[in-house]
Each structure stands twice: as C-alpha cells, then as structure tokens.
Protein backbone atom coordinates (compact mmCIF):
# COMPACT_ATOMS: atom_id res chain seq x y z
CA MET A 1 -7.40 -3.13 -10.67
CA LEU A 2 -6.01 -1.01 -7.95
CA ALA A 3 -3.03 -0.55 -9.83
CA ARG A 4 -4.76 0.48 -12.99
CA GLU A 5 -7.88 2.16 -11.86
CA GLY A 6 -6.83 3.58 -8.46
CA VAL A 7 -9.14 3.56 -5.34
CA ALA A 8 -12.12 5.31 -7.12
CA GLY A 9 -12.37 2.81 -9.94
CA THR A 10 -12.04 -0.23 -7.82
CA SER A 11 -15.47 -1.73 -6.70
CA VAL A 12 -16.76 -5.20 -6.21
CA ARG A 13 -18.73 -4.93 -9.61
CA THR A 14 -15.39 -3.98 -11.55
CA ILE A 15 -13.15 -6.41 -9.68
CA CYS A 16 -15.61 -9.46 -10.16
CA ALA A 17 -15.98 -8.23 -13.97
CA GLU A 18 -12.36 -8.35 -14.47
CA ALA A 19 -12.00 -11.53 -12.47
CA GLY A 20 -15.08 -13.27 -14.20
CA VAL A 21 -16.76 -13.97 -11.09
CA SER A 22 -20.15 -12.99 -9.65
CA PRO A 23 -20.24 -10.48 -6.99
CA GLY A 24 -21.72 -13.47 -4.82
CA LEU A 25 -18.61 -15.41 -5.05
CA LEU A 26 -16.56 -12.26 -3.90
CA ARG A 27 -18.74 -11.61 -1.09
CA HIS A 28 -18.76 -15.25 0.09
CA TYR A 29 -14.83 -14.84 0.60
CA PHE A 30 -14.72 -11.12 1.49
CA GLU A 31 -17.12 -8.87 3.39
CA GLY A 32 -16.58 -6.45 0.89
CA VAL A 33 -14.11 -4.27 -1.41
CA ASP A 34 -12.52 -2.83 1.83
CA ASP A 35 -11.79 -6.33 2.87
CA LEU A 36 -10.32 -7.53 -0.39
CA ILE A 37 -7.89 -4.56 -0.77
CA ALA A 38 -6.85 -5.09 3.01
CA ALA A 39 -6.18 -8.61 2.02
CA ALA A 40 -4.47 -7.57 -1.38
CA TYR A 41 -2.41 -4.94 0.86
CA GLU A 42 -1.27 -8.15 3.12
CA ALA A 43 -0.29 -10.01 0.07
CA VAL A 44 1.67 -7.40 -1.49
CA ASP A 45 3.42 -6.93 1.59
CA GLN A 46 4.24 -10.45 2.35
CA ARG A 47 5.70 -10.84 -1.65
CA ILE A 48 7.92 -8.02 -0.75
CA ASP A 49 8.82 -9.20 2.46
CA ALA A 50 9.88 -12.52 0.85
CA ALA A 51 11.81 -11.04 -1.81
CA LEU A 52 13.85 -8.97 0.57
CA GLU A 53 14.45 -11.79 3.14
CA ALA A 54 15.63 -14.04 0.01
CA ALA A 55 17.92 -11.41 -1.01
CA VAL A 56 19.49 -11.17 2.40
CA ALA A 57 19.44 -15.02 2.88
CA ALA A 58 21.37 -15.37 -0.52
CA ALA A 59 23.85 -12.86 0.22
CA GLU A 60 27.60 -13.75 1.20
CA ASN A 61 28.27 -13.82 4.69
CA GLY A 62 28.72 -10.43 6.70
CA PRO A 63 26.67 -7.52 7.59
CA HIS A 64 27.85 -5.13 4.80
CA ALA A 65 26.96 -7.95 2.17
CA ARG A 66 23.56 -8.56 3.59
CA LEU A 67 22.84 -4.68 3.99
CA SER A 68 23.92 -4.25 0.48
CA ALA A 69 21.64 -7.13 -0.60
CA TYR A 70 18.66 -5.77 1.13
CA LEU A 71 19.27 -2.26 -0.40
CA ALA A 72 19.65 -3.78 -3.95
CA ALA A 73 16.61 -5.93 -3.56
CA SER A 74 14.82 -2.80 -2.58
CA PHE A 75 15.11 -1.24 -5.84
CA ALA A 76 14.91 -4.34 -7.80
CA SER A 77 12.10 -6.70 -9.24
CA PRO A 78 9.42 -7.44 -7.73
CA VAL A 79 9.57 -4.45 -5.50
CA LEU A 80 9.96 -2.01 -8.42
CA ASP A 81 7.47 -3.70 -10.60
CA PRO A 82 5.26 -0.65 -12.05
CA ASP A 83 1.76 -2.58 -11.46
CA LEU A 84 3.10 -3.42 -7.78
CA LEU A 85 4.13 0.14 -7.20
CA ALA A 86 0.88 1.55 -8.64
CA ALA A 87 -0.87 -0.56 -6.18
CA TRP A 88 1.21 0.35 -3.30
CA ILE A 89 0.33 4.06 -4.13
CA GLY A 90 -3.48 3.03 -3.96
CA PHE A 91 -2.88 1.33 -0.73
CA TRP A 92 -0.96 4.24 0.79
CA GLY A 93 -3.84 6.63 -0.25
CA LEU A 94 -6.14 4.63 1.95
CA VAL A 95 -3.76 4.77 5.04
CA LYS A 96 -5.61 8.14 6.08
CA THR A 97 -9.21 6.96 5.69
CA LYS A 98 -9.17 3.38 6.39
CA PRO A 99 -8.37 2.18 9.67
CA ARG A 100 -7.67 -1.59 8.89
CA ILE A 101 -5.27 -0.12 5.91
CA ALA A 102 -3.41 2.27 8.62
CA ALA A 103 -2.84 -0.92 10.79
CA ILE A 104 -1.46 -3.00 8.01
CA HIS A 105 0.75 -0.03 6.97
CA ALA A 106 1.83 0.48 10.64
CA ALA A 107 2.52 -3.16 10.84
CA SER A 108 4.41 -3.36 7.80
CA TYR A 109 6.56 -0.19 8.17
CA ALA A 110 7.65 -1.42 11.76
CA SER A 111 8.79 -4.80 10.27
CA PHE A 112 10.84 -2.91 7.84
CA ARG A 113 12.39 -0.56 10.27
CA ALA A 114 12.95 -3.54 12.56
CA ARG A 115 14.97 -5.56 9.83
CA LEU A 116 16.76 -2.46 8.61
CA GLU A 117 17.72 -1.61 12.10
CA GLY A 118 19.30 -5.34 12.34
CA LEU A 119 21.00 -4.90 9.13
CA LEU A 120 22.61 -1.86 10.37
C-alpha cells in the first residue's frame, strides 16, 4: 500500500480494505496506522539486512570478496525490488515528521555504517 499509494494514501481504512480485514482487527495488533508503518519499516529493514548478511556469508573468504559481495547485493534483488524501493521512499518521507520512524531510521543507518566499516 505505502509503495503504491504513498504516505497520503495509506490509512487504516485503505490498508484494511486491501487486506480484507476489519479495522478492528488491525487495531487489535497495532495502535494505528503509524504503529503499522513503523512495524513495516522494521520488517523491511530486517529483510534487507538478511539479504546483505547472506551475501557476505556466501562470499569467498577474504575481505575483498566479502566487500564485493556486500556491494553487489546492495544493488540486486531484493534490495532493488521496485515495490520495496517505493516503500522505502515512503518511510524516508516520514523520518522528518515521525519520531518513531526517525529512531528506526537512525538505528538502521547506524547498523549499515557499522557493517560497511567492518567490511572496509
């Protein structure tokens, strides 16, 4: 939904209609759309981290091979999936206005920097 409709088109009503569930069910698990979006951001971040970690783990031994694998994975599926990138842009758009999204972004970026520094 976020990837297709952007932040403005993402609401409890539209999410529930697409998922075929009642707003009450969504509110049972999430406090609201902001909570759901934060959980989605964390899930996307974990998916990207797992793909990058798997690429490094599968690389040949040696720092150059691991760094090359990390960089190649950064520009391949699932990282460059168009829907994932569109959602990622939506998340980034919320960093300035949503403190929870900003905190998730800060932690994600710190993890990215630390991994890259380790590989370098």
